[in-house]
PDB file of C-alpha atoms in Angstrom:
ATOM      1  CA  UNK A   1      13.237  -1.676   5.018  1.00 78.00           C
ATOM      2  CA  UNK A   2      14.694   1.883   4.788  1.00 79.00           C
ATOM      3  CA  UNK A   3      16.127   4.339   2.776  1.00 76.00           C
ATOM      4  CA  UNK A   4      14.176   3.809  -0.260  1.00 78.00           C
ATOM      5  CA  UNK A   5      14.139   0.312  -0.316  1.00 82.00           C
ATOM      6  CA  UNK A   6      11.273  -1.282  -2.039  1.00 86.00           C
ATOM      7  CA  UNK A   7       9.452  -4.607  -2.884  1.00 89.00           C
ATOM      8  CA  UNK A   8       7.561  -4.351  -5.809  1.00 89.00           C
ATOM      9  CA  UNK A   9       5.487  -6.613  -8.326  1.00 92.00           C
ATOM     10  CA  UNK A  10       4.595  -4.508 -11.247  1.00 92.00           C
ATOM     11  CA  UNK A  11       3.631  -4.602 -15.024  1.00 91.00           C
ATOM     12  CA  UNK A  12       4.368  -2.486 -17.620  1.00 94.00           C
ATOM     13  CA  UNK A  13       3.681  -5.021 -20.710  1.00 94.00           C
ATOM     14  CA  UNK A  14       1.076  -7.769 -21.025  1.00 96.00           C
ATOM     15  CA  UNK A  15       0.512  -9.920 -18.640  1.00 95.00           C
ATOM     16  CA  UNK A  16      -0.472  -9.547 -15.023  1.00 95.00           C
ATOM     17  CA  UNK A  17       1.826  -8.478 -11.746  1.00 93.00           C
ATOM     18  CA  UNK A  18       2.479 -11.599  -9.353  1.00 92.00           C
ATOM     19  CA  UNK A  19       1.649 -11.304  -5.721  1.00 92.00           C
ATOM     20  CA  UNK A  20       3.530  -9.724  -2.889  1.00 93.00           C
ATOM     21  CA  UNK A  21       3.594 -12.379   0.603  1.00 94.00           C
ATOM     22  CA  UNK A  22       5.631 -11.013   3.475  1.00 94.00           C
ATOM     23  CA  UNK A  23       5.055 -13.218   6.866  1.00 96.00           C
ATOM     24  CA  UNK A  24       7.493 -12.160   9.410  1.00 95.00           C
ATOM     25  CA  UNK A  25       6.742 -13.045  13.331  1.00 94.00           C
ATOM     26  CA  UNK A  26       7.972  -9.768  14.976  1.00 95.00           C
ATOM     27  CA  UNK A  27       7.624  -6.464  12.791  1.00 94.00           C
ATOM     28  CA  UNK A  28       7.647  -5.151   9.384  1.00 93.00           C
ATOM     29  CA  UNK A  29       8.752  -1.830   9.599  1.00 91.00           C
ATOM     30  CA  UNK A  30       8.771   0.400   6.063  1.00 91.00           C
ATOM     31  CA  UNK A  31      10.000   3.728   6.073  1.00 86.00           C
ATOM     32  CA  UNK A  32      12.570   6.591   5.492  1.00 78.00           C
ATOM     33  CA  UNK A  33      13.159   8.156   1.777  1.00 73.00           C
ATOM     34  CA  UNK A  34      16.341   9.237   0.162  1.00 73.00           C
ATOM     35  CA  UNK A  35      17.282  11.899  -2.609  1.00 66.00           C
ATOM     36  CA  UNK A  36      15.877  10.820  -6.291  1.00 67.00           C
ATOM     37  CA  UNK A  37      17.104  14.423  -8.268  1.00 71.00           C
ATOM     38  CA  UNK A  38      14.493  16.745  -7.205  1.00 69.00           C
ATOM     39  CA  UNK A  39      12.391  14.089  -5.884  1.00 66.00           C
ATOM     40  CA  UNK A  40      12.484  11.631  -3.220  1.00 67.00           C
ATOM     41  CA  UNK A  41      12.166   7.854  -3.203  1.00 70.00           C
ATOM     42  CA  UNK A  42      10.430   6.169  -0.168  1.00 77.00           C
ATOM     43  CA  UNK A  43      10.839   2.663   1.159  1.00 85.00           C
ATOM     44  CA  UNK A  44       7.706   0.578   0.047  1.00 85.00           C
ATOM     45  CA  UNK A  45       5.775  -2.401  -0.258  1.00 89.00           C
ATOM     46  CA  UNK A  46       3.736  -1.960  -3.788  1.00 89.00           C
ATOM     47  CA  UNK A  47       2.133  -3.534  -6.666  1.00 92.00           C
ATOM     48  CA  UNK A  48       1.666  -1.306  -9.889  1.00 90.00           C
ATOM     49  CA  UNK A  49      -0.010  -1.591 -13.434  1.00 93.00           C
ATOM     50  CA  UNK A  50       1.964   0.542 -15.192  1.00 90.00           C
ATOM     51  CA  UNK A  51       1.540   3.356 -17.748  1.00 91.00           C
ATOM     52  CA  UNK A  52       2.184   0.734 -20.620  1.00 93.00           C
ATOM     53  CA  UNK A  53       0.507  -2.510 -18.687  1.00 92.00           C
ATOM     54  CA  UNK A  54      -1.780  -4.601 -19.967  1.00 93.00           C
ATOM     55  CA  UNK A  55      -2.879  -6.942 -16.681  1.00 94.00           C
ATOM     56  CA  UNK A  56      -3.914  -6.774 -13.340  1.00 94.00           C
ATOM     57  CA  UNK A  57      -1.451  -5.575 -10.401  1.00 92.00           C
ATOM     58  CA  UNK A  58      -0.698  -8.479  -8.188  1.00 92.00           C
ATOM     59  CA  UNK A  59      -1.799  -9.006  -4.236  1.00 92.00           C
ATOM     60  CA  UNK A  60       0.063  -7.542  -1.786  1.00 93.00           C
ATOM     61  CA  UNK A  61      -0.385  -9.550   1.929  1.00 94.00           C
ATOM     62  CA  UNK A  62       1.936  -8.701   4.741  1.00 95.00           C
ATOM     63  CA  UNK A  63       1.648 -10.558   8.450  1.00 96.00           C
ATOM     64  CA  UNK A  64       3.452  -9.627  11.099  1.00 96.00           C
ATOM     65  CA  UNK A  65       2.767  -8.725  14.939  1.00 96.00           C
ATOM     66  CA  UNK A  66       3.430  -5.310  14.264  1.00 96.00           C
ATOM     67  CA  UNK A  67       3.308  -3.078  10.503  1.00 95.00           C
ATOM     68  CA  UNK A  68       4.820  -0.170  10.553  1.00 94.00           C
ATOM     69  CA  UNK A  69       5.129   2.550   8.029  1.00 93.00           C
ATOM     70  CA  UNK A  70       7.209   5.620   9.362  1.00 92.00           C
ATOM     71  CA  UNK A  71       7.405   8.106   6.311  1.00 90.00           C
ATOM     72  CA  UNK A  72       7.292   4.538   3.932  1.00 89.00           C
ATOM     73  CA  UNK A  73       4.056   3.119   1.973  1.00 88.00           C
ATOM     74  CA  UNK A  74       2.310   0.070   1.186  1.00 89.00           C
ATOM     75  CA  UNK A  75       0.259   0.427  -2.298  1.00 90.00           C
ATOM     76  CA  UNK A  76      -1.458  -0.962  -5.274  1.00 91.00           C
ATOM     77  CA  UNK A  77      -2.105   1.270  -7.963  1.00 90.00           C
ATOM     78  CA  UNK A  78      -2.950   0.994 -11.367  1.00 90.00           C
ATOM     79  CA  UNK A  79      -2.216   3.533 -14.842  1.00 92.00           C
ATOM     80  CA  UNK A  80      -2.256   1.376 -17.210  1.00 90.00           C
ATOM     81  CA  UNK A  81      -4.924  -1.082 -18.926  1.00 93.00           C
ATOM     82  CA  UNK A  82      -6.108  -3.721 -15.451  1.00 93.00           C
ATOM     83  CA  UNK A  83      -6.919  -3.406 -12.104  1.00 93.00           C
ATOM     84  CA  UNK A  84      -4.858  -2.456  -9.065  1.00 93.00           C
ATOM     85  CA  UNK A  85      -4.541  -5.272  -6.722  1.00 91.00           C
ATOM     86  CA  UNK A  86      -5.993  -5.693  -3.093  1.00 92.00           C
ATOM     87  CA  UNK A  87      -3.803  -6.145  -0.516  1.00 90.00           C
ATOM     88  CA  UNK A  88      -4.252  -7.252   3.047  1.00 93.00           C
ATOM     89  CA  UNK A  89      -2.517  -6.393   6.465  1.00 94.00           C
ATOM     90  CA  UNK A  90      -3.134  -8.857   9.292  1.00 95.00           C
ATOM     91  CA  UNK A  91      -0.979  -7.959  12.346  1.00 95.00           C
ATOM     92  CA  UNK A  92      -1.938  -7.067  16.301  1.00 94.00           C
ATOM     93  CA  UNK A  93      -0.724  -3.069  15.630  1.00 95.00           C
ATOM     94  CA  UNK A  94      -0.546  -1.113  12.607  1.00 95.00           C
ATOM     95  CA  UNK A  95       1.611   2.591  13.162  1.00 96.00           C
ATOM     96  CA  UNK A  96       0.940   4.780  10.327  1.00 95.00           C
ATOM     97  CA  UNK A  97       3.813   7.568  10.965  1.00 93.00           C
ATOM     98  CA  UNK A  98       5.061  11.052   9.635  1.00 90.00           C
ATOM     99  CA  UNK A  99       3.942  10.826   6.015  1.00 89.00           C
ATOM    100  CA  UNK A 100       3.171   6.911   6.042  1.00 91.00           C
ATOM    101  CA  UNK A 101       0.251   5.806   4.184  1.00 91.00           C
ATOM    102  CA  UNK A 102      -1.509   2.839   2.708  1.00 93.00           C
ATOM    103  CA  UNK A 103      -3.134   3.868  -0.582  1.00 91.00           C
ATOM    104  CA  UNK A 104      -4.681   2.340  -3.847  1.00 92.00           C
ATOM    105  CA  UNK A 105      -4.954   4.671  -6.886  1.00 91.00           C
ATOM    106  CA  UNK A 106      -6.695   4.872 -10.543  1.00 91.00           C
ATOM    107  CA  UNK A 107      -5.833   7.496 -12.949  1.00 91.00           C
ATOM    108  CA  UNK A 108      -7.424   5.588 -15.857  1.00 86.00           C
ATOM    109  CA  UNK A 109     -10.447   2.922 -16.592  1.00 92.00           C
ATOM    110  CA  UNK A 110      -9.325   0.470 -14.379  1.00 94.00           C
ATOM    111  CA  UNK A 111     -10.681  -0.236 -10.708  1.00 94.00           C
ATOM    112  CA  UNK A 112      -8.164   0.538  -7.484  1.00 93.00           C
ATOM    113  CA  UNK A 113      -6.965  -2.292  -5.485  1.00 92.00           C
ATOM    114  CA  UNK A 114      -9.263  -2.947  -2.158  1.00 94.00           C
ATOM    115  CA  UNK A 115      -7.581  -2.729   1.034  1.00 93.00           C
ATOM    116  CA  UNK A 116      -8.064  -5.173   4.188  1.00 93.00           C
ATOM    117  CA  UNK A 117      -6.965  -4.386   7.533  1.00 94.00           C
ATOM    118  CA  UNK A 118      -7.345  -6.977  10.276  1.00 94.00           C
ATOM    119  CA  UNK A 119      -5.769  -5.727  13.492  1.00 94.00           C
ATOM    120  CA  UNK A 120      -6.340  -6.973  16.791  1.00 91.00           C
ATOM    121  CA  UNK A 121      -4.976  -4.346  19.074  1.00 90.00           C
ATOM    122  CA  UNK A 122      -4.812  -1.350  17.884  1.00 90.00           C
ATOM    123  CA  UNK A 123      -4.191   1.332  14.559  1.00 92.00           C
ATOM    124  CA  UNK A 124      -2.613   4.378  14.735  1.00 93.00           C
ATOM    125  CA  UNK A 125      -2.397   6.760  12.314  1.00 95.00           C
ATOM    126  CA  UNK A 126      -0.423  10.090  13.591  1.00 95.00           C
ATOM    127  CA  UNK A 127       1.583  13.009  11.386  1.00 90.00           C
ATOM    128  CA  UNK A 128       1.359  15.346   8.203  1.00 88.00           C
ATOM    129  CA  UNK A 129       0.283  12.869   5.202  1.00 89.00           C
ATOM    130  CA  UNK A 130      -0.053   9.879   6.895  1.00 93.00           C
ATOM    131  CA  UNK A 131      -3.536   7.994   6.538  1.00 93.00           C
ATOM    132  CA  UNK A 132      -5.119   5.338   4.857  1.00 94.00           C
ATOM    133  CA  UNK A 133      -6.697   5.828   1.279  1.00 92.00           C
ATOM    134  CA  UNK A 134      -8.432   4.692  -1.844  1.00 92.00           C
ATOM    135  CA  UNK A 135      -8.789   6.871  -4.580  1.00 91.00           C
ATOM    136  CA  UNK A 136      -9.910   7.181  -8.158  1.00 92.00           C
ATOM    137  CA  UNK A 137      -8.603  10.656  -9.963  1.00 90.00           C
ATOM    138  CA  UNK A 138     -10.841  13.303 -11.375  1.00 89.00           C
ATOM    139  CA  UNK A 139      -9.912  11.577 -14.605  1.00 88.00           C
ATOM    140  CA  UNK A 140     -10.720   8.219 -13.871  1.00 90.00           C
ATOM    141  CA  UNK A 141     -13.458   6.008 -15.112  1.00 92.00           C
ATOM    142  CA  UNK A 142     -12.318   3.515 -13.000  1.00 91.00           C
ATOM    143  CA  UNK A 143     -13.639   2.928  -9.185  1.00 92.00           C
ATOM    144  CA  UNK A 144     -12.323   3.319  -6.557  1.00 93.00           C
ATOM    145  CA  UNK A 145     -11.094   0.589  -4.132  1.00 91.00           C
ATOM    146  CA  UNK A 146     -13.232  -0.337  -0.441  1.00 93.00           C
ATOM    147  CA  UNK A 147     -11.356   0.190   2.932  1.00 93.00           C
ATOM    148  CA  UNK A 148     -12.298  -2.919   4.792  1.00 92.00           C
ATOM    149  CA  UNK A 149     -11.242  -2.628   8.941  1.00 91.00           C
ATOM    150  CA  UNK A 150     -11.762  -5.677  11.261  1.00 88.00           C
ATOM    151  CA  UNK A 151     -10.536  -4.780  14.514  1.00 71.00           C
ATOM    152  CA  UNK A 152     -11.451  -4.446  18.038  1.00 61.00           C
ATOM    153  CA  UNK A 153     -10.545  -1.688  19.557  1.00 53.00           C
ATOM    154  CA  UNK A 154     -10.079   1.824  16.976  1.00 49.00           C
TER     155      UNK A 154
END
């Protein structure tokens, strides 16, 4: 996926997000924004409550030998009324790369998404930006999320 390509499950009314399953045998590779006005829109993977939603955000699993997020994201977040979703990442290598992250967010009540990593081989996070987070704003009531990271060698 590049070039602001996205695959989302979000809610922005009532009801709750469905889940997010991508199984691929070789790599998932996210990454590379494009021009949005002043902004910029960046290829991701992502579950949201919205500002308006009334649910939980949906799960977001991806499998693959290798994940990796080159300036594109993989995130649950929530802004609205419910929970962010977890969301898991089972693969041998994860490459987090030149403002690629995996992140769950609250602004509001609501809790962040957890995140679980199982990787065999190896993680590597490298560049301006890039990283793994979970975090709950300064005006959030809400918690937020754990970083789970099975692996063997870090």
């Amino acid at each position: 996926m590049t070039n602001g390509a996205s695959i989302s499950s979000n809610t922005f009314g009532i009801g709750n997000a469905g889940s997010v399953t991508i199984v691929a045998r070789e790599t998932v590779s996210v990454g590379g924004r494009v021009p949005l006005g002043q902004f910029f829109l960046g290829a991701s993977i992502d579950s949201q409550v919205g500002n308006t939603g009334v649910g939980n955000g949906g799960e977001v699993s991806v499998t693959a030998r290798t994940v990796a997020l080159n300036d594109g994201f993989i995130d649950s977040d929530t802004f609205g009324q419910g929970n962010a979703g977890q969301f898991t990442v089972v693969a041998e290598s994860l490459e987090i790369t030149d403002r690629g992250r995996i992140s769950t967010t609250t602004i509001g009540d609501f809790d962040a998404g957890d995140v679980i990593l199982t990787v065999r081989d190896n993680i590597t996070v490298v560049g301006e930006n890039s990283g793994i987070l979970s975090a709950a704003t300064t005006s959030s009531t809400g918690d937020a999320g754990y970083i789970y990271i099975d692996q063997q060698i870090v």
